Tab-separated table of C-alpha atoms and ligand atoms in Angstrom:
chain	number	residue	atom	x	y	z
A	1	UNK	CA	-50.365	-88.692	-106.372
A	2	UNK	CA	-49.314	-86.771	-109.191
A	3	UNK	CA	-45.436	-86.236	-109.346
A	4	UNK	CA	-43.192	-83.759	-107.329
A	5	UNK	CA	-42.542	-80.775	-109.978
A	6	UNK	CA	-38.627	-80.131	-110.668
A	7	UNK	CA	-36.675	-78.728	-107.762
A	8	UNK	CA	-36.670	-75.224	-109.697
A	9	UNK	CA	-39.758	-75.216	-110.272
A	10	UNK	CA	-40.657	-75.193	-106.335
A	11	UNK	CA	-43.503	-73.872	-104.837
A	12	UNK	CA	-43.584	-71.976	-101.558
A	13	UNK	CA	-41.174	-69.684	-99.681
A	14	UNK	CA	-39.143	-71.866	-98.674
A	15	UNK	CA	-35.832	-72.469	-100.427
A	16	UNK	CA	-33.233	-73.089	-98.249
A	17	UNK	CA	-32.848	-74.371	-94.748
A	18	UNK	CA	-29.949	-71.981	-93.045
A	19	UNK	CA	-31.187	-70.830	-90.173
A	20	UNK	CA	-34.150	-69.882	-88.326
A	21	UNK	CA	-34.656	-66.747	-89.695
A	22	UNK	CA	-35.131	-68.469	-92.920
A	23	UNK	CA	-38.750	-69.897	-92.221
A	24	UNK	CA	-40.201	-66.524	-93.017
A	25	UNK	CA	-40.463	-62.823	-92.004
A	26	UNK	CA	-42.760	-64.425	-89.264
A	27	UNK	CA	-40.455	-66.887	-87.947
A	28	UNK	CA	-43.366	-68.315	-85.489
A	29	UNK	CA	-45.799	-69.109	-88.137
A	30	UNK	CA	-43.050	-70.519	-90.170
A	31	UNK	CA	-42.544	-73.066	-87.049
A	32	UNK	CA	-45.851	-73.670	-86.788
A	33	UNK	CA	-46.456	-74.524	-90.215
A	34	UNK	CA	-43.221	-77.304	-89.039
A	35	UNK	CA	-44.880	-78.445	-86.518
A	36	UNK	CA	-48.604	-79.330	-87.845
A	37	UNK	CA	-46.542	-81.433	-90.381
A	38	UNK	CA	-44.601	-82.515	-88.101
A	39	UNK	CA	-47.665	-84.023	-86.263
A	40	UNK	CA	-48.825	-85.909	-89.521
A	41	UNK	CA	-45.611	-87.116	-90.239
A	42	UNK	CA	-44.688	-88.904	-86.526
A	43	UNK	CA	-48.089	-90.678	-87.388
A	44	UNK	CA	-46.699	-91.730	-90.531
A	45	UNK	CA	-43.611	-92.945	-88.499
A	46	UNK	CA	-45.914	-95.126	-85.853
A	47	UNK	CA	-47.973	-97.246	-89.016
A	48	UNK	CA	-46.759	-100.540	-89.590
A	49	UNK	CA	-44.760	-99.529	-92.638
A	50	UNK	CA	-43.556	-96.238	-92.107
A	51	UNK	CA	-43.059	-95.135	-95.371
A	52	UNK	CA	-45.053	-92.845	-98.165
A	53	UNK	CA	-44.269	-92.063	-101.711
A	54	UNK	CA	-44.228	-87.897	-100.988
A	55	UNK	CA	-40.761	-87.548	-102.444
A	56	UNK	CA	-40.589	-90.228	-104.958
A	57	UNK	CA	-37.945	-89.780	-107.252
A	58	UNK	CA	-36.514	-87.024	-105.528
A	59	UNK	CA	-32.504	-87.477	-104.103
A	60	UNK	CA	-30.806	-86.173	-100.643
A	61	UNK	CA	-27.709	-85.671	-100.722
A	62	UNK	CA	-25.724	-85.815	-97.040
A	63	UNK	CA	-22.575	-83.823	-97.245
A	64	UNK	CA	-20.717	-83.905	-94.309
A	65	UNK	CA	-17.610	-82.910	-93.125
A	66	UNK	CA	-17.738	-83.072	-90.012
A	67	UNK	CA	-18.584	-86.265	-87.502
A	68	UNK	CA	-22.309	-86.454	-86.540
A	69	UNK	CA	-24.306	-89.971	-85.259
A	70	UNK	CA	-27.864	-88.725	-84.645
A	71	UNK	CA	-27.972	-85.807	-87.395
A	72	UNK	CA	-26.847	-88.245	-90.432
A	73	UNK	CA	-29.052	-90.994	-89.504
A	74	UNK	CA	-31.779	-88.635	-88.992
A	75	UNK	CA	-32.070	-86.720	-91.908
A	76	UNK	CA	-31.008	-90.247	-93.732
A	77	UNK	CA	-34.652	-92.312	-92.325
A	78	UNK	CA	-36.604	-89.101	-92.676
A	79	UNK	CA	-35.281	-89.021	-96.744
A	80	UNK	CA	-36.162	-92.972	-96.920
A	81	UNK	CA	-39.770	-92.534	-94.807
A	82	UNK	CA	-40.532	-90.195	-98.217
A	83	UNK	CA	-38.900	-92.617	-100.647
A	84	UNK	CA	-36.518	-90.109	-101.758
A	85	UNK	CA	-33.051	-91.561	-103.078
A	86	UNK	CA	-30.398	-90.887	-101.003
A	87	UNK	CA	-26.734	-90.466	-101.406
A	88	UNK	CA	-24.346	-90.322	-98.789
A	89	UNK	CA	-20.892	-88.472	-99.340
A	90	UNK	CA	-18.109	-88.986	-96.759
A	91	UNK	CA	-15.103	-86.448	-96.414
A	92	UNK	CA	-12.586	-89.451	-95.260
A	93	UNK	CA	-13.261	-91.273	-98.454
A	94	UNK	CA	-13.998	-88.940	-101.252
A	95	UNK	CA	-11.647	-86.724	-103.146
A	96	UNK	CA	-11.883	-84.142	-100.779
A	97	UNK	CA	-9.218	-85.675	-99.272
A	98	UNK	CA	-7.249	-85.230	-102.925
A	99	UNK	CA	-7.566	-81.536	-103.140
A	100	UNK	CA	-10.907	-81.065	-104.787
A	101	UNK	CA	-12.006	-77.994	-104.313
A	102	UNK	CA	-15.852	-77.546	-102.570
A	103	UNK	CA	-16.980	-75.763	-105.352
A	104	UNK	CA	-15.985	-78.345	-107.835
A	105	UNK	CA	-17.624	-81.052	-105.757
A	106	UNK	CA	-20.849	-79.255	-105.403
A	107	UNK	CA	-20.523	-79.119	-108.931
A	108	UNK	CA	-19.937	-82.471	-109.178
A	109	UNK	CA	-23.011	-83.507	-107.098
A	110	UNK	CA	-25.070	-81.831	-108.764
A	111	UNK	CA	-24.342	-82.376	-112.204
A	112	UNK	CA	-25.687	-86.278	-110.871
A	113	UNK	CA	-29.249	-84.601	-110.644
A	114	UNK	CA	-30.068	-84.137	-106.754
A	115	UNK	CA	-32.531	-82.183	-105.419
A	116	UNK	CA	-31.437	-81.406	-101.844
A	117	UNK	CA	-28.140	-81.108	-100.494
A	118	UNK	CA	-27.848	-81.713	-96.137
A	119	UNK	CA	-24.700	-79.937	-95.088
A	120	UNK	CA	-22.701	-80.182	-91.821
A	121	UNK	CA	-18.861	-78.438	-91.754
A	122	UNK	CA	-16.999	-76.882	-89.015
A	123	UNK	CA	-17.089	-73.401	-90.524
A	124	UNK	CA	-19.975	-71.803	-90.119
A	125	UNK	CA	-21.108	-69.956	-93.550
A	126	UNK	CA	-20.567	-72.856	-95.423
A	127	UNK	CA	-23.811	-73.704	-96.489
A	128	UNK	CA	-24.463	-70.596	-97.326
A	129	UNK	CA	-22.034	-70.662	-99.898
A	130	UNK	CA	-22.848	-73.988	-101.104
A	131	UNK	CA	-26.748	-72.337	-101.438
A	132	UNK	CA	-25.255	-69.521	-103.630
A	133	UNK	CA	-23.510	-72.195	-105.988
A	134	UNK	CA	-25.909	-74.732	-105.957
A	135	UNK	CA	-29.615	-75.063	-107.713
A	136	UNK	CA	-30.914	-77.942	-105.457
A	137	UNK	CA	-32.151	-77.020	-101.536
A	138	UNK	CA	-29.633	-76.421	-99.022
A	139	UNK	CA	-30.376	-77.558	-95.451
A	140	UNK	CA	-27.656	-76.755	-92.860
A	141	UNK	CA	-26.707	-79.989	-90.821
A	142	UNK	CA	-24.384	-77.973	-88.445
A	143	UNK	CA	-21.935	-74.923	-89.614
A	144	UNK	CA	-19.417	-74.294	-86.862
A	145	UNK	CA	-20.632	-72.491	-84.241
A	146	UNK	CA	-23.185	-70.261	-85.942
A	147	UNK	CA	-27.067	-72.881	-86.857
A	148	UNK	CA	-28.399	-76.154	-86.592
A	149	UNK	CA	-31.635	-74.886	-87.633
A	150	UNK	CA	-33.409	-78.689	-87.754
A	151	UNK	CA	-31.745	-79.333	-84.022
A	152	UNK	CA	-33.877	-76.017	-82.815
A	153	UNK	CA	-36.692	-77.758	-84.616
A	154	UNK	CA	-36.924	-81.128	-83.180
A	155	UNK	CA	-36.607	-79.176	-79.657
A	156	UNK	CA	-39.682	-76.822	-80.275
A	157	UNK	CA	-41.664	-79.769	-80.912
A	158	UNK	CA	-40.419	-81.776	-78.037
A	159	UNK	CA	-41.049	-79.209	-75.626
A	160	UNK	CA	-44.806	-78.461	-77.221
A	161	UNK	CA	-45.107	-82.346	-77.043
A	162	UNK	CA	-44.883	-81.848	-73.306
A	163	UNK	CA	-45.569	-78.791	-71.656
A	164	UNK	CA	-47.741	-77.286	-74.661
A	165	UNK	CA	-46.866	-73.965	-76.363
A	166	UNK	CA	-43.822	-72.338	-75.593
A	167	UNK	CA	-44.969	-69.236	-74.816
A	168	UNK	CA	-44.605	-67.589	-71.261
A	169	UNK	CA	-42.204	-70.957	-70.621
A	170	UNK	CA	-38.569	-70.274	-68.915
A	171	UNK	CA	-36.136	-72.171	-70.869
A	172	UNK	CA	-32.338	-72.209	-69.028
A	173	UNK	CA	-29.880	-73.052	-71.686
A	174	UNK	CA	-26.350	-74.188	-69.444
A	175	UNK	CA	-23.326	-74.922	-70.640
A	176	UNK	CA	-20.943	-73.990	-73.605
A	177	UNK	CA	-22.826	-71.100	-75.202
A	178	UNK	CA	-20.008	-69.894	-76.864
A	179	UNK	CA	-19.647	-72.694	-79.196
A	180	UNK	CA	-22.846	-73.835	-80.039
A	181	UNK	CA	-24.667	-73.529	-82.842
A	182	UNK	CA	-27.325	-75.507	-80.528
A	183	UNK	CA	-27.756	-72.327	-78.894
A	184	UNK	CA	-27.775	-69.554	-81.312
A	185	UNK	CA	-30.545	-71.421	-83.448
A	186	UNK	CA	-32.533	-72.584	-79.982
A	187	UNK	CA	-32.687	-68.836	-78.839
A	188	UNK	CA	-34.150	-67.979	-81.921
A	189	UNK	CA	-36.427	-69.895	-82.258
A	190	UNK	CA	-37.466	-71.026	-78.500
A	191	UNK	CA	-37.980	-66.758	-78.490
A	192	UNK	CA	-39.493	-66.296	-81.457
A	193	UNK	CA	-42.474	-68.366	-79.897
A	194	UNK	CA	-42.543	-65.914	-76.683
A	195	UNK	CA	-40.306	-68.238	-74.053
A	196	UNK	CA	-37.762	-66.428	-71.897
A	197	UNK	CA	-34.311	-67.628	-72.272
A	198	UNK	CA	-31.889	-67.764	-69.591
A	199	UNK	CA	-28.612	-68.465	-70.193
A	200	UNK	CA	-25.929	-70.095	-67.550
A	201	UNK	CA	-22.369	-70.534	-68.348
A	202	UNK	CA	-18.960	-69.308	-66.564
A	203	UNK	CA	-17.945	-66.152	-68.880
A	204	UNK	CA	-15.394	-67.813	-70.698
A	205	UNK	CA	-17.712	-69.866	-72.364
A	206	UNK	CA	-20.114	-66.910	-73.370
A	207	UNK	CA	-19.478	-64.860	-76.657
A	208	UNK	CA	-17.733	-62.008	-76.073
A	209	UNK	CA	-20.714	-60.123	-76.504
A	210	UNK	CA	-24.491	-60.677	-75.547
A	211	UNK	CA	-25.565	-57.710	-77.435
A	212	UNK	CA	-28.324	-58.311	-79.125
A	213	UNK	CA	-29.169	-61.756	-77.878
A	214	UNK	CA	-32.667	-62.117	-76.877
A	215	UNK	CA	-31.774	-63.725	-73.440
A	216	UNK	CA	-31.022	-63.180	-69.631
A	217	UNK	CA	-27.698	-64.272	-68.076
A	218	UNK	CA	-27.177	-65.910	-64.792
A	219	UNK	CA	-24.101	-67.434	-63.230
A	220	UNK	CA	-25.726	-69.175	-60.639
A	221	UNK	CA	-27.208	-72.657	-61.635
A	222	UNK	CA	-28.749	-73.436	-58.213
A	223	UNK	CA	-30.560	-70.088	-58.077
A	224	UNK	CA	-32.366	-70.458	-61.716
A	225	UNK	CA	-33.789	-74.202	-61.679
A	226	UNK	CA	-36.504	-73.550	-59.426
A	227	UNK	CA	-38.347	-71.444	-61.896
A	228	UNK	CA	-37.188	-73.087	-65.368
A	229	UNK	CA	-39.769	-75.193	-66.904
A	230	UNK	CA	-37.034	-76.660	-69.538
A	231	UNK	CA	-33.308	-77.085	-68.915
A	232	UNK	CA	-31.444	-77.697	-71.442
A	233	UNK	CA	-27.769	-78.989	-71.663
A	234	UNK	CA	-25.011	-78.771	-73.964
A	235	UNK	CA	-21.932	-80.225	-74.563
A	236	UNK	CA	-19.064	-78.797	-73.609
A	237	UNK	CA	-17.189	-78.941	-76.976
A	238	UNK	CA	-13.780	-79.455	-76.654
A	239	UNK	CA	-13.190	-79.863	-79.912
A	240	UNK	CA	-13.502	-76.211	-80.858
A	241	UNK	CA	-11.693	-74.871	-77.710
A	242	UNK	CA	-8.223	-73.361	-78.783
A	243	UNK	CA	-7.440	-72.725	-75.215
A	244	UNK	CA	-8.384	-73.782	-71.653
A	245	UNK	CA	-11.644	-72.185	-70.999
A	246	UNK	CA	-12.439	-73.583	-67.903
A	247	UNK	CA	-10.277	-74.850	-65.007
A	248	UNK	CA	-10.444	-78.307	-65.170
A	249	UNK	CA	-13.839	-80.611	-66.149
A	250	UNK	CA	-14.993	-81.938	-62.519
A	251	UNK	CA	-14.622	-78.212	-61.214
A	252	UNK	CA	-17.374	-77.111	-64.141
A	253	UNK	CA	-19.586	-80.109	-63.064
A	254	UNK	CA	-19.061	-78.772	-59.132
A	255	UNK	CA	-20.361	-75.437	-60.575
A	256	UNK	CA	-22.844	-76.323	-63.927
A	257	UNK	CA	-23.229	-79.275	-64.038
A	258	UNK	CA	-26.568	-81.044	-63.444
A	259	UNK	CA	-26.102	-83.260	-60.693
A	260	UNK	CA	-28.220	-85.390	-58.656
A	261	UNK	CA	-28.831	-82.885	-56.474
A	262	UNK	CA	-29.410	-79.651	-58.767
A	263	UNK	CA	-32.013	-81.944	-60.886
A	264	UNK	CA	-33.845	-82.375	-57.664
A	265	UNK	CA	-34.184	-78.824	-57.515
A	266	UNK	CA	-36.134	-78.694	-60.829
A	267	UNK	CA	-40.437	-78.646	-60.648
A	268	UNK	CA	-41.961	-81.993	-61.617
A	269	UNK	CA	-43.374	-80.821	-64.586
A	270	UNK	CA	-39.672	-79.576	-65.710
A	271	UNK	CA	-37.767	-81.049	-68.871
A	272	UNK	CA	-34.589	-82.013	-68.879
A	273	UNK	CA	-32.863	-81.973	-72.828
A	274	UNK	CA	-29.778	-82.321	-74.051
A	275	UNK	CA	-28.682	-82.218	-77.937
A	276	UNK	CA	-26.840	-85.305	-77.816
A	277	UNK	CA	-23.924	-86.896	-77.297
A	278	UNK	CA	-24.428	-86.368	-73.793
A	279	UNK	CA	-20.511	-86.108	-71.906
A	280	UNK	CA	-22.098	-88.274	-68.843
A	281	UNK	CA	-20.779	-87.127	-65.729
A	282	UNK	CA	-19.679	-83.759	-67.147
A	283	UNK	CA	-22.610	-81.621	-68.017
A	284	UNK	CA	-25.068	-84.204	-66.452
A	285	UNK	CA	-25.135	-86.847	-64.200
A	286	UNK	CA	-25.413	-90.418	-65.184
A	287	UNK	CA	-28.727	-91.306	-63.650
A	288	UNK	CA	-30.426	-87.900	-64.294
A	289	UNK	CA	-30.018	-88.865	-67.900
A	290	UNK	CA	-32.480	-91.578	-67.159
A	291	UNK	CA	-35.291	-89.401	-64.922
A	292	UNK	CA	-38.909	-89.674	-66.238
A	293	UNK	CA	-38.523	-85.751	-67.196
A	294	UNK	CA	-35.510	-86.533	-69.212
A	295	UNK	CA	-36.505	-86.513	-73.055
A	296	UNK	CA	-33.753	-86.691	-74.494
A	297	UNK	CA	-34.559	-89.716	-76.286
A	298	UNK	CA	-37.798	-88.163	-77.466
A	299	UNK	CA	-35.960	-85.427	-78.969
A	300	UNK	CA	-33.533	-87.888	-81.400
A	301	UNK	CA	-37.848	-89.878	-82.117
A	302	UNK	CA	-38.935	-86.727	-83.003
A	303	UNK	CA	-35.802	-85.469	-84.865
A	304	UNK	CA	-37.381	-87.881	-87.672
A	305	UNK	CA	-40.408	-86.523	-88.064
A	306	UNK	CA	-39.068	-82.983	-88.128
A	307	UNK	CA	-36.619	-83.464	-90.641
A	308	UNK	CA	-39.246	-85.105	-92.875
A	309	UNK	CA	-41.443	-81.978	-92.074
A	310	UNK	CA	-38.735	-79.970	-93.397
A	311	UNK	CA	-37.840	-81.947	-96.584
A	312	UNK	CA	-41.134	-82.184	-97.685
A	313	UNK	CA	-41.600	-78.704	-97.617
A	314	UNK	CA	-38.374	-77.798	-99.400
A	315	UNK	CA	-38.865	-80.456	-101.978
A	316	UNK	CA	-42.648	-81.410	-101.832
A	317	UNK	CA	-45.126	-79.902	-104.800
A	318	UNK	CA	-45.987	-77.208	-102.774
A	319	UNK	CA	-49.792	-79.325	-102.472
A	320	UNK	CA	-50.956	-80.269	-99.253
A	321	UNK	CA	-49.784	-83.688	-98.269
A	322	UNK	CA	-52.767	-85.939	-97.901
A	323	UNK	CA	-51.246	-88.708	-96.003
A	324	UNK	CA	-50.867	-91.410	-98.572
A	325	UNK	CA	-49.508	-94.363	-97.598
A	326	UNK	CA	-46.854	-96.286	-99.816
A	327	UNK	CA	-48.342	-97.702	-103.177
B	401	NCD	C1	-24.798	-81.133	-81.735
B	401	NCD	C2	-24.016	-80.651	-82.916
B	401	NCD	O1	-23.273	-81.384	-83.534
B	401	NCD	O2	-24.185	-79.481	-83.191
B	401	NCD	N1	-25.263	-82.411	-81.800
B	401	NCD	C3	-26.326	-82.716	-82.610
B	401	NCD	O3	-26.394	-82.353	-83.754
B	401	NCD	N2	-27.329	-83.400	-82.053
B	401	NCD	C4	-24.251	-80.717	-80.455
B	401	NCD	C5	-22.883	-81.169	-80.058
B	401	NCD	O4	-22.077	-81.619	-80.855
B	401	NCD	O5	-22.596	-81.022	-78.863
């Protein structure tokens, strides 16, 4: 395999990972472009030794600033799967916590020769920023409440995984719309492939305004799950709450959340997801965690593959990958 050329001397359209709009004035070709390397690259992750040279002597830099299990780890095995280098840069112990500015430790990450930089911060816009300053690839990790581009990813392919394509499917989104980027890059995507999105939330925990947004609204949870093929649900972030939003916790699980009961109202064939970590008890009960139709763990599997899908395209030669396995 001949060598990866220089990060900026990239082929292909795609630069940057931002958001969903930024795989391509056809946003559901750029997903399906995704997902068919997607598919070759959860074989990869089944051989023996799940591991091939594609991004030799490349480097991934994770950048985060903000706390994150699954999305770290993630992107961290899908770099190693493609023998890329990585580098791992923690707020609590860098100089961050001295003052430096973020421009001058871009700068400084860079000038050690990477070629992609993951980025997760509460403030959405940030990598954005960090894309304007910086040469390598940007993928956003997370930016406040506005993408998690790669999270809308790994769900695309979860649901095609099990119900086929998305389109004509009803997708109910409950929960804490307001403050998820989970949402905002899920309707994007989830629509840009033709599936109807329902949204379910009390109306303190919409945006102020819907305008705009590609979705219906309900308020009645009960009323929706009979005819929702996926329902999907999302933390209810306190962290970014300045104010009480809701009345107390166990009244929002009386009225959203999905219970024993309400999961029992869902078809067979239904999907129950959830972005992880999963407030058990709040948004969802305990044991319907656990249900056959529960995927949740096949969304943080397939989160793998995706994110290797996606750094091979933002760093790869712009050649088609033929599947080599590690020399
Ligand atoms: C989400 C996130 O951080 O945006 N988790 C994730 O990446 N899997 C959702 C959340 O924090 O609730």
């Amino acid at each position: 395999m001949t060598r990866p050329a220089p990060a900026s001397h990239r082929h292909g359209a795609l630069r940057n990972l931002l958001g969903i709009a930024d795989l391509g004035p056809d946003i559901a070709a750029g997903i399906a472009e995704v997902m068919r390397l997607t598919d070759s690259f959860v074989e990869v992750s089944e051989r023996a030794i799940p591991k091939v040279p594609a991004l030799r002597g490349r480097t991934v830099v994770s950048l985060f600033f903000e706390d994150s299990t699954r999305t770290r780890l993630s992107f961290e095995t899908a770099a190693k799967r493609l023998s890329a280098d990585t580098m791992n840069f923690s707020v609590s112990t860098s100089s961050v916590k001295k003052g430096e500015s973020l421009r001058d430790t871009i700068e400084t990450i860079e000038a050690m020769g990477v070629d992609a930089i993951v980025v997760r911060h509460a403030s959405a816009g940030v990598p954005r920023q960090i894309a304007h300053w910086a040469s390598s690839a940007v993928i956003n990790a997370g930016d406040g409440w506005h993408e998690h581009p790669t999270q809308a990813l790994l769900d695309c392919y979860t649901i095609r995984q099990h119900l086929g394509e998305l389109s004509g499917r009803h997708i109910t989104i409950v929960g804490d719309i307001k403050h998820s980027r989970v949402a905002r890059s899920n309707i994007a995507a989830f629509t840009a492939l033709g599936a109807d999105v329902t949204v379910v939330a009390p109306p303190t925990l919409l945006p102020p305004s819907l305008e705009g947004w590609p979705v219906k609204v309900a308020h009645d949870l009960d009323a929706v799950l009979p005819g929702t093929d996926v329902c999907y649900l999302l933390r209810m972030q306190r962290e970014r709450m300045t104010e009480a939003l809701i009345p107390s916790l166990r009244e929002y699980t009386a009225r959203y959340g999905l219970t024993e009961e309400r999961a029992d109202r869902l078809a067979e064939h239904a999907l129950i997801m959830h972005p992880g970590p999963m407030n058990r008890g709040v948004e969802i009960a305990a044991d319907v965690a656990e249900r056959p139709n529960a995927v949740i763990v096949d969304q943080v599997r397939n989160g793998v593959a995706v994110r290797m899908a996606v750094l091979f395209l933002l760093l790869g030669s712009g050649t088609e990958w033929g599947g080599e396995p590690d020399a």
